[in-house]
Short mmCIF file of C-alpha atoms and ligand atoms in Angstrom, two decimals:
data_model
loop_
_atom_site.label_atom_id
_atom_site.label_comp_id
_atom_site.label_asym_id
_atom_site.label_seq_id
_atom_site.Cartn_x
_atom_site.Cartn_y
_atom_site.Cartn_z
CA MET A 192 34.32 33.29 34.85
CA ALA A 193 35.54 34.55 31.64
CA ARG A 194 37.20 31.22 30.72
CA ILE A 195 34.02 29.34 31.32
CA LEU A 196 32.03 31.97 29.04
CA PHE A 197 34.41 31.89 26.60
CA LEU A 198 34.41 27.78 26.77
CA LEU A 199 30.56 27.80 26.40
CA ALA A 200 30.33 30.12 23.57
CA LEU A 201 33.00 28.01 21.70
CA ALA A 202 31.07 24.54 22.80
CA LEU A 203 27.78 26.62 21.34
CA LEU A 204 29.37 27.65 17.90
CA THR A 205 31.20 24.55 17.36
CA GLY A 206 28.21 22.30 18.12
CA CYS A 207 26.18 24.85 15.41
CA LEU A 208 28.73 24.33 12.92
CA ALA A 209 28.81 20.67 13.82
CA ASN A 210 25.12 20.41 13.03
CA GLY A 211 25.57 22.50 9.69
CA GLN A 212 23.96 25.38 11.39
CA ALA A 213 25.82 28.68 10.84
CA THR A 214 23.65 31.35 12.48
CA GLU A 215 20.17 29.89 12.39
CA PRO A 216 18.70 26.17 13.07
CA THR A 217 17.83 24.37 9.66
CA TYR A 218 15.01 22.36 11.11
CA ASN A 219 12.25 23.31 13.24
CA TYR A 220 9.85 21.78 15.85
CA ASP A 221 7.49 24.40 16.62
CA GLU A 222 4.48 24.46 14.55
CA THR A 223 3.96 28.19 15.44
CA LYS A 224 6.87 29.12 13.35
CA VAL A 225 5.99 27.16 10.22
CA GLY A 226 4.51 30.29 8.58
CA THR A 227 2.32 30.74 5.57
CA TYR A 228 3.31 29.53 2.03
CA THR A 229 1.44 29.18 -1.10
CA LEU A 230 1.97 25.83 -2.89
CA PRO A 231 2.19 25.82 -6.80
CA ASN A 232 -0.86 24.52 -8.58
CA PRO A 233 0.09 21.23 -10.40
CA LEU A 234 -2.60 21.90 -12.95
CA ILE A 235 -1.32 25.16 -14.12
CA ASN A 236 1.10 24.45 -16.91
CA ASN A 237 4.51 26.25 -17.35
CA LYS A 238 2.82 28.64 -19.86
CA GLY A 239 0.28 29.54 -17.22
CA LYS A 240 -2.70 27.54 -18.58
CA ALA A 241 -5.05 25.48 -16.77
CA VAL A 242 -5.01 21.80 -17.23
CA LYS A 243 -8.23 20.45 -17.87
CA THR A 244 -8.12 17.24 -19.51
CA GLN A 245 -6.40 13.94 -18.82
CA ALA A 246 -4.59 14.32 -22.31
CA GLU A 247 -3.35 17.86 -21.09
CA TRP A 248 -2.34 16.40 -18.11
CA ARG A 249 -0.02 13.95 -20.05
CA SER A 250 1.81 16.87 -21.29
CA ARG A 251 1.78 18.83 -18.08
CA ARG A 252 3.24 15.47 -16.46
CA LYS A 253 6.27 15.83 -18.81
CA GLU A 254 6.87 19.26 -17.66
CA LEU A 255 6.94 18.50 -13.69
CA ILE A 256 8.99 15.54 -14.07
CA GLN A 257 11.22 17.67 -15.89
CA LEU A 258 11.17 20.43 -13.22
CA PHE A 259 11.86 17.91 -10.61
CA ALA A 260 14.81 16.57 -12.67
CA GLU A 261 16.21 20.09 -13.00
CA ASN A 262 15.50 21.50 -9.36
CA VAL A 263 15.40 18.41 -6.98
CA TYR A 264 16.86 15.00 -8.12
CA GLY A 265 18.79 15.56 -11.21
CA GLN A 266 18.47 14.19 -14.77
CA THR A 267 17.55 10.38 -14.86
CA PRO A 268 19.66 9.39 -17.88
CA LYS A 269 17.21 8.36 -20.46
CA GLN A 270 19.54 5.80 -22.35
CA ALA A 271 18.71 1.97 -22.42
CA VAL A 272 21.52 0.18 -20.56
CA LYS A 273 22.09 -3.39 -21.88
CA LEU A 274 21.34 -5.83 -18.64
CA ARG A 275 22.15 -9.31 -18.17
CA PHE A 276 20.08 -11.46 -16.07
CA GLN A 277 21.67 -14.51 -14.03
CA THR A 278 20.00 -16.50 -11.76
CA THR A 279 22.77 -17.82 -9.17
CA SER A 280 20.45 -20.02 -6.84
CA VAL A 281 16.87 -21.19 -6.74
CA ASP A 282 15.72 -22.83 -3.57
CA SER A 283 12.12 -24.40 -4.30
CA SER A 284 11.61 -25.17 -0.62
CA ALA A 285 12.60 -21.89 1.17
CA LEU A 286 11.13 -20.68 4.52
CA ASN A 287 9.91 -24.18 5.53
CA GLY A 288 8.51 -24.98 2.21
CA LEU A 289 6.50 -21.65 2.04
CA ALA A 290 8.45 -20.30 -0.51
CA ILE A 291 10.65 -20.13 -3.73
CA ARG A 292 13.59 -18.14 -3.55
CA LYS A 293 15.73 -16.86 -6.04
CA LEU A 294 18.82 -14.92 -6.31
CA VAL A 295 19.54 -13.20 -9.43
CA SER A 296 22.46 -10.89 -10.55
CA ILE A 297 21.75 -7.86 -12.59
CA PHE A 298 24.72 -7.39 -14.70
CA PHE A 299 25.34 -4.25 -16.63
CA VAL A 300 26.51 -5.39 -19.86
CA ASP A 301 28.42 -2.44 -21.25
CA TYR A 302 30.11 -1.67 -17.83
CA PRO A 303 32.12 -4.74 -16.66
CA GLN A 304 33.67 -2.75 -14.24
CA LEU A 305 30.30 -2.25 -12.04
CA LEU A 306 29.35 -4.90 -9.90
CA PRO A 307 25.86 -6.21 -10.35
CA ILE A 308 22.81 -5.70 -8.49
CA GLU A 309 22.17 -9.02 -6.17
CA VAL A 310 18.25 -9.45 -6.55
CA LEU A 311 16.66 -11.74 -3.52
CA LEU A 312 13.25 -12.74 -4.72
CA TYR A 313 10.71 -14.69 -2.74
CA LEU A 314 7.70 -16.08 -4.69
CA PRO A 315 4.79 -17.93 -2.65
CA LYS A 316 4.96 -21.50 -3.48
CA GLY A 317 1.82 -22.97 -5.83
CA ARG A 318 0.89 -19.35 -7.08
CA LYS A 319 1.25 -18.30 -10.76
CA VAL A 320 1.26 -14.66 -11.70
CA ILE A 321 2.03 -13.10 -8.45
CA PRO A 322 1.78 -9.19 -7.90
CA VAL A 323 5.06 -8.01 -5.90
CA PHE A 324 6.40 -5.79 -3.60
CA LEU A 325 9.48 -4.29 -4.69
CA GLY A 326 12.00 -2.42 -2.13
CA LEU A 327 15.59 -1.75 -1.82
CA ASN A 328 16.98 -2.72 1.39
CA PHE A 329 19.46 -0.65 3.91
CA CYS A 330 21.85 -3.33 4.75
CA GLY A 331 22.11 -6.04 2.42
CA ASN A 332 19.76 -9.12 1.38
CA HIS A 333 21.12 -11.01 4.52
CA CYS A 334 19.75 -8.60 6.57
CA VAL A 335 15.88 -8.96 5.56
CA THR A 336 15.91 -12.76 6.56
CA THR A 337 17.89 -15.22 8.69
CA GLU A 338 18.04 -17.88 6.22
CA ALA A 339 21.77 -18.53 6.67
CA ASP A 340 22.35 -19.32 2.99
CA ILE A 341 21.82 -15.97 1.55
CA PRO A 342 25.45 -14.79 1.04
CA LEU A 343 26.67 -11.80 2.88
CA SER A 344 26.87 -8.84 0.93
CA THR A 345 30.60 -7.88 0.08
CA ARG A 346 29.70 -4.11 -0.72
CA TRP A 347 30.15 -0.95 1.31
CA MET A 348 28.03 -0.93 4.22
CA GLY A 349 28.02 2.35 6.74
CA ASN A 350 29.71 1.66 9.91
CA ALA A 351 27.16 3.65 11.75
CA ILE A 352 25.14 0.29 11.63
CA GLY A 353 27.12 -0.80 14.88
CA GLU A 354 28.81 -4.15 15.20
CA VAL A 355 27.06 -5.56 12.18
CA SER A 356 29.50 -4.07 9.79
CA VAL A 357 33.16 -3.61 10.60
CA ASN A 358 35.75 -1.55 8.27
CA ASN A 359 32.47 -1.00 6.19
CA LYS A 360 32.00 -4.45 5.36
CA ALA A 361 29.05 -6.40 6.60
CA THR A 362 29.68 -9.08 9.53
CA GLU A 363 27.81 -12.38 10.19
CA LYS A 364 26.03 -10.37 13.06
CA ALA A 365 23.96 -8.30 10.36
CA ARG A 366 22.07 -11.53 9.51
CA GLY A 367 18.50 -10.83 10.02
CA MET A 368 19.01 -7.53 11.41
CA GLN A 369 15.97 -5.97 9.60
CA GLU A 370 13.87 -9.12 9.44
CA ARG A 371 11.24 -7.38 11.51
CA ARG A 372 10.83 -4.76 8.80
CA TRP A 373 10.26 -7.27 6.13
CA PRO A 374 7.40 -9.65 7.27
CA ILE A 375 8.10 -12.05 4.31
CA GLU A 376 6.07 -14.87 5.47
CA THR A 377 2.87 -12.67 6.07
CA ILE A 378 3.85 -10.97 2.53
CA LEU A 379 3.82 -14.65 1.04
CA ARG A 380 0.88 -16.13 2.75
CA ARG A 381 -1.41 -12.95 1.43
CA GLY A 382 -0.37 -13.92 -2.09
CA TYR A 383 2.48 -11.52 -2.77
CA ALA A 384 5.99 -11.81 -4.02
CA LEU A 385 8.72 -10.01 -2.33
CA ALA A 386 11.78 -8.32 -4.42
CA THR A 387 14.50 -6.52 -2.63
CA ALA A 388 18.33 -5.60 -3.57
CA TYR A 389 20.76 -3.68 -1.29
CA TYR A 390 20.45 0.23 -2.15
CA GLY A 391 24.45 0.24 -1.77
CA ASP A 392 24.27 -2.02 -5.14
CA ILE A 393 23.08 0.76 -6.93
CA GLU A 394 25.06 3.57 -5.05
CA PRO A 395 26.86 3.18 -1.58
CA ASP A 396 25.39 5.78 0.52
CA TYR A 397 28.41 8.09 1.21
CA PRO A 398 29.42 11.55 -0.63
CA GLN A 399 32.05 9.55 -2.79
CA GLY A 400 30.03 6.47 -3.27
CA TRP A 401 29.09 7.41 -6.86
CA HIS A 402 32.69 6.25 -7.98
CA SER A 403 31.77 2.75 -7.67
CA GLY A 404 27.99 2.95 -8.52
CA ILE A 405 26.02 4.01 -11.78
CA ARG A 406 26.54 7.43 -11.63
CA SER A 407 30.19 6.56 -12.36
CA VAL A 408 29.43 5.82 -15.81
CA LEU A 409 25.94 7.21 -16.44
CA GLY A 410 24.65 11.07 -16.56
CA GLU A 411 26.47 14.02 -16.00
CA SER A 412 28.33 13.01 -12.77
CA THR A 413 30.92 11.34 -14.69
CA ALA A 414 32.41 14.89 -14.55
CA PRO A 415 34.80 15.69 -11.46
CA ALA A 416 34.30 14.89 -7.73
CA SER A 417 32.55 18.22 -7.69
CA ASP A 418 29.86 16.57 -9.42
CA THR A 419 27.12 16.97 -6.75
CA THR A 420 27.27 20.63 -7.04
CA LYS A 421 26.91 20.57 -10.89
CA ALA A 422 23.26 22.03 -11.40
CA ASN A 423 21.58 18.90 -13.25
CA SER A 424 23.56 16.19 -12.64
CA TRP A 425 21.70 13.32 -10.83
CA GLY A 426 22.14 12.53 -7.33
CA ALA A 427 22.14 9.43 -5.11
CA ILE A 428 18.56 9.43 -5.01
CA GLY A 429 17.92 9.43 -8.39
CA ALA A 430 20.29 6.48 -8.73
CA TRP A 431 18.38 4.36 -6.35
CA ALA A 432 15.36 5.06 -8.18
CA TRP A 433 16.73 4.16 -11.42
CA GLY A 434 17.89 1.22 -9.88
CA MET A 435 14.45 0.05 -9.00
CA SER A 436 13.23 0.43 -12.47
CA ARG A 437 16.17 -1.82 -13.57
CA ILE A 438 14.99 -4.26 -11.13
CA LEU A 439 11.38 -4.17 -12.64
CA ASP A 440 12.94 -4.76 -16.21
CA TYR A 441 14.17 -7.87 -14.62
CA LEU A 442 10.76 -8.79 -13.01
CA GLN A 443 9.33 -8.43 -16.29
CA THR A 444 11.23 -11.04 -17.53
CA GLU A 445 10.40 -13.62 -14.67
CA PRO A 446 7.43 -15.79 -15.90
CA SER A 447 5.58 -16.20 -12.29
CA ILE A 448 5.69 -12.33 -11.65
CA ASP A 449 2.41 -10.23 -12.58
CA ALA A 450 4.66 -7.34 -14.05
CA LYS A 451 1.61 -5.22 -14.11
CA ARG A 452 1.23 -5.31 -10.56
CA VAL A 453 4.70 -4.41 -9.23
CA ILE A 454 4.47 -2.21 -6.01
CA SER A 455 7.31 0.40 -5.71
CA ILE A 456 8.03 0.46 -1.71
CA GLY A 457 10.59 2.33 0.43
CA HIS A 458 11.45 3.47 4.06
CA SER A 459 12.91 7.11 4.69
CA ARG A 460 15.51 7.70 2.19
CA ILE A 461 14.69 4.59 0.12
CA GLY A 462 11.10 6.03 0.42
CA LYS A 463 12.32 9.11 -1.39
CA ALA A 464 13.68 6.98 -4.19
CA ALA A 465 10.69 4.61 -3.87
CA VAL A 466 8.42 7.86 -5.03
CA TRP A 467 10.69 9.23 -7.21
CA ALA A 468 11.22 5.94 -9.21
CA GLY A 469 7.28 5.33 -9.33
CA ALA A 470 6.74 9.06 -10.47
CA GLN A 471 8.94 8.51 -13.55
CA ASP A 472 8.16 5.20 -14.36
CA GLU A 473 4.40 4.14 -14.70
CA ARG A 474 5.12 0.57 -15.23
CA PHE A 475 5.13 0.93 -11.33
CA ALA A 476 1.47 -0.26 -10.67
CA ALA A 477 0.98 1.52 -7.20
CA VAL A 478 3.70 3.38 -4.86
CA ILE A 479 4.23 3.42 -0.88
CA GLY A 480 5.99 5.94 0.70
CA ASN A 481 6.90 5.18 4.29
CA GLU A 482 8.14 8.02 6.34
CA SER A 483 10.12 9.60 3.34
CA GLY A 484 10.09 13.00 4.86
CA GLU A 485 11.84 15.80 3.32
CA GLY A 486 12.76 15.14 -0.51
CA GLY A 487 9.97 12.56 -0.34
CA ALA A 488 6.22 13.10 0.34
CA ALA A 489 6.77 16.14 2.88
CA LEU A 490 5.91 19.69 1.62
CA ALA A 491 9.14 21.62 1.27
CA ARG A 492 7.41 25.02 1.79
CA ARG A 493 6.32 23.82 5.13
CA TRP A 494 8.85 24.71 7.41
CA TYR A 495 9.05 21.77 9.99
CA GLY A 496 11.13 18.87 10.76
CA GLU A 497 14.13 18.32 8.37
CA THR A 498 14.13 21.34 5.94
CA VAL A 499 15.48 21.64 2.30
CA GLU A 500 18.55 23.44 3.89
CA ARG A 501 19.02 20.81 6.24
CA ILE A 502 18.63 17.74 4.16
CA ASN A 503 21.10 19.67 1.21
CA THR A 504 23.66 20.31 4.08
CA SER A 505 23.61 16.87 5.71
CA PHE A 506 23.33 14.80 2.41
CA PRO A 507 24.24 17.02 -0.68
CA TYR A 508 24.95 14.11 -2.85
CA TRP A 509 21.40 12.89 -2.83
CA PHE A 510 20.23 15.78 -4.74
CA CYS A 511 20.96 17.74 -7.75
CA GLY A 512 23.11 20.82 -7.54
CA ARG A 513 20.44 23.17 -8.22
CA TYR A 514 18.33 22.17 -5.21
CA LYS A 515 21.15 23.65 -3.04
CA THR A 516 20.08 27.14 -4.47
CA TYR A 517 16.80 27.09 -2.74
CA ASN A 518 18.24 26.45 0.76
CA LYS A 519 17.03 29.69 1.88
CA ARG A 520 14.34 30.38 -0.80
CA VAL A 521 12.50 27.32 -0.69
CA ALA A 522 9.15 29.50 -1.96
CA ASP A 523 11.10 29.96 -5.27
CA LEU A 524 11.05 26.18 -5.92
CA PRO A 525 9.07 25.68 -9.14
CA VAL A 526 7.43 22.67 -7.80
CA ASP A 527 6.63 21.28 -4.47
CA GLN A 528 6.19 17.41 -3.14
CA HIS A 529 2.52 17.19 -3.74
CA GLU A 530 3.35 17.65 -7.45
CA LEU A 531 5.63 14.33 -7.08
CA LEU A 532 2.91 12.66 -5.57
CA ALA A 533 0.54 13.75 -8.21
CA LEU A 534 2.63 11.99 -11.03
CA ILE A 535 1.59 8.79 -9.52
CA ALA A 536 -1.98 9.55 -10.52
CA PRO A 537 -4.40 7.71 -11.33
CA ARG A 538 -2.28 4.84 -9.73
CA PRO A 539 -2.54 4.16 -6.18
CA LEU A 540 -0.39 5.40 -3.39
CA TYR A 541 -0.10 5.06 0.23
CA ILE A 542 1.93 7.62 2.27
CA ALA A 543 2.71 6.95 5.88
CA SER A 544 4.17 8.87 8.82
CA ALA A 545 4.88 7.90 12.51
CA ASP A 546 3.84 10.47 15.44
CA GLY A 547 7.50 9.69 16.64
CA ASP A 548 9.31 10.76 13.62
CA GLN A 549 8.51 14.59 13.77
CA TRP A 550 11.72 14.92 11.72
CA SER A 551 9.89 13.53 8.42
CA ASP A 552 7.08 16.26 9.12
CA PRO A 553 3.72 14.15 9.38
CA LYS A 554 1.67 16.72 8.80
CA GLY A 555 3.69 17.75 5.65
CA GLU A 556 3.61 14.28 4.29
CA PHE A 557 -0.29 14.26 4.92
CA LEU A 558 -0.60 17.50 3.04
CA GLY A 559 1.64 16.29 0.51
CA ALA A 560 -0.74 13.25 -0.24
CA ALA A 561 -4.01 15.76 0.24
CA TYR A 562 -2.76 18.04 -2.44
CA ALA A 563 -2.50 15.70 -4.99
CA GLU A 564 -6.33 15.30 -5.05
CA PRO A 565 -6.85 17.55 -8.22
CA VAL A 566 -5.01 15.24 -10.55
CA TYR A 567 -6.69 12.17 -9.17
CA LYS A 568 -10.16 13.91 -9.72
CA LEU A 569 -9.15 14.66 -13.35
CA TYR A 570 -9.03 10.75 -13.74
CA GLY A 571 -12.48 10.34 -11.74
CA LYS A 572 -10.79 9.22 -8.70
CA VAL A 573 -11.22 10.04 -5.23
CA GLY A 574 -7.61 10.48 -3.52
CA LEU A 575 -7.34 10.99 0.13
CA GLY A 576 -10.82 12.81 -0.11
CA THR A 577 -11.78 16.06 0.58
CA THR A 578 -14.29 18.09 2.90
CA ASP A 579 -15.93 20.83 1.28
CA GLY A 580 -13.33 20.87 -1.36
CA ARG A 581 -10.54 21.09 0.97
CA PRO A 582 -7.96 18.50 2.51
CA GLN A 583 -9.90 16.84 5.25
CA ALA A 584 -8.38 16.91 8.70
CA PHE A 585 -5.09 15.46 10.06
CA PRO A 586 -6.12 12.14 10.92
CA ALA A 587 -5.70 10.84 14.73
CA VAL A 588 -2.81 8.15 15.09
CA ASN A 589 -3.44 4.74 13.59
CA GLN A 590 -6.48 5.71 11.59
CA PRO A 591 -5.80 5.04 7.84
CA ILE A 592 -7.79 7.51 5.74
CA GLY A 593 -8.40 7.99 1.86
CA GLN A 594 -9.25 5.89 -1.02
CA THR A 595 -7.13 5.76 -4.02
CA VAL A 596 -4.58 7.68 -2.11
CA ARG A 597 -4.15 6.66 1.74
CA TYR A 598 -2.38 7.90 4.66
CA HIS A 599 -1.87 6.83 8.07
CA ASP A 600 0.24 8.40 11.26
CA ARG A 601 1.42 5.38 13.26
CA SER A 602 1.99 5.68 16.91
CA GLY A 603 5.75 5.27 17.66
CA LYS A 604 9.19 5.94 16.24
CA HIS A 605 10.68 5.99 12.44
CA ASP A 606 10.22 2.48 11.49
CA VAL A 607 8.64 -0.09 9.38
CA THR A 608 6.36 -2.14 11.65
CA ASP A 609 3.60 -4.72 11.41
CA TYR A 610 1.03 -2.34 11.56
CA ASP A 611 2.65 -0.12 8.56
CA TRP A 612 2.58 -3.61 6.41
CA GLU A 613 -0.75 -4.85 7.79
CA GLN A 614 -2.26 -1.52 6.08
CA TYR A 615 -0.11 -1.78 2.80
CA LEU A 616 -1.40 -5.45 2.48
CA ARG A 617 -4.73 -4.31 2.63
CA PHE A 618 -4.31 -1.49 0.42
CA ALA A 619 -2.69 -3.62 -2.16
CA ASP A 620 -5.45 -6.39 -1.78
CA GLU A 621 -8.09 -3.62 -2.49
CA LEU A 622 -6.33 -1.62 -5.23
CA VAL A 623 -3.67 -3.46 -6.96
CA ARG A 624 -5.15 -7.13 -7.36
C1 GTR B 25 17.84 10.98 7.91
C2 GTR B 25 17.52 11.93 6.87
C3 GTR B 25 16.24 11.69 6.51
C4 GTR B 25 15.78 10.19 6.16
C5 GTR B 25 16.57 9.33 7.38
C6 GTR B 25 16.87 7.77 7.00
O1 GTR B 25 19.21 11.24 8.44
O2 GTR B 25 17.77 13.44 7.57
O3 GTR B 25 15.90 12.63 5.47
O4 GTR B 25 16.44 9.99 5.16
O5 GTR B 25 17.98 9.72 7.41
O6 GTR B 25 16.87 7.29 5.87
O7 GTR B 25 16.43 7.25 7.70
#
């Protein structure tokens, strides 16, 4: 009996430690345990002064970006990087004649040791000046379509993806694996282009991945491998966001693309990057964060689903070192995620959750979007909209709400579905065209 109890205690203890939990859980699914919190006001500047005009917001905006850089994502290097765009293939009759398909390599001229970002671009045939959805993908360009002549990515891939990658390399089985998440033909038929690239081209998603990514040559993380705990060094999310801006640099040179209508889109960890990219880089005309969760749209102070402590434990290399110091004192963070979303204003923003994805905290994502409202108002825009000056009620599933800022809580699991895309296309038709 004593032996059984001992083994049970050991199992519980090691189980907890394996989950990164020392004494208490680092996530919460109990709404009654969320507690109370006070959010920082995006319209009070660092000196405590109220921000009342658009001109004052321009300065406040810079302060907020700096606060997110110093405390959450790390500093994005400001220096310009020389790029060379090389078109490696053009198929003027892709997808059974629906599309022109281009493969373009983005080379880093001054860093020949880095492999290029490989961009896959689908343009609807017969259209000029086309708005575009730009989103990174999780498993290589060969995953988003079954078109057999797209080269299989040779970059590092997570083995967790299953048989589709072996020894951290993609296999032929991966072709089209995430096709369902990228309804390319629908997107093209609606008059949009799609640009995508593997996020691992910018930085492979594992703790030492930065050694072969952009952070090995740019920014503070060129310091020793302990870099991810260095206060301001940028993390992987910052790198992926930076990479999105470099793809936008390329899109600006592509004559058939309407570079003033490039929509930053991303799911989950890539959703965090898509929002941070859109917040910093105002060339993005609109932003879509699909189930971006903790470190994305979800309020950090709302202790629900994944928490700051949990994400910093599981994925320390995604964020800057200082973020970890808030693990047990989230209330001391000088920012919260509604202010990240406010940085998108006055541009259109779509935040989406799924009711089967409580890890991302749907309500926290909704409130993140709702509390960005005052900044949209400063621009004479209605964001998500309010009732008696307060956020409106959390909507029922599959009930999109809002105006310049939109939100839905889809039924189903953590994913990107046709339902999500239908809302994004409608949003783009109404607000980006
Ligand atoms: C989870 C992580 C989330 C989200 C997700 C994903 O493990 O905790 O924040 O990023 O991965 O990217 O699918």
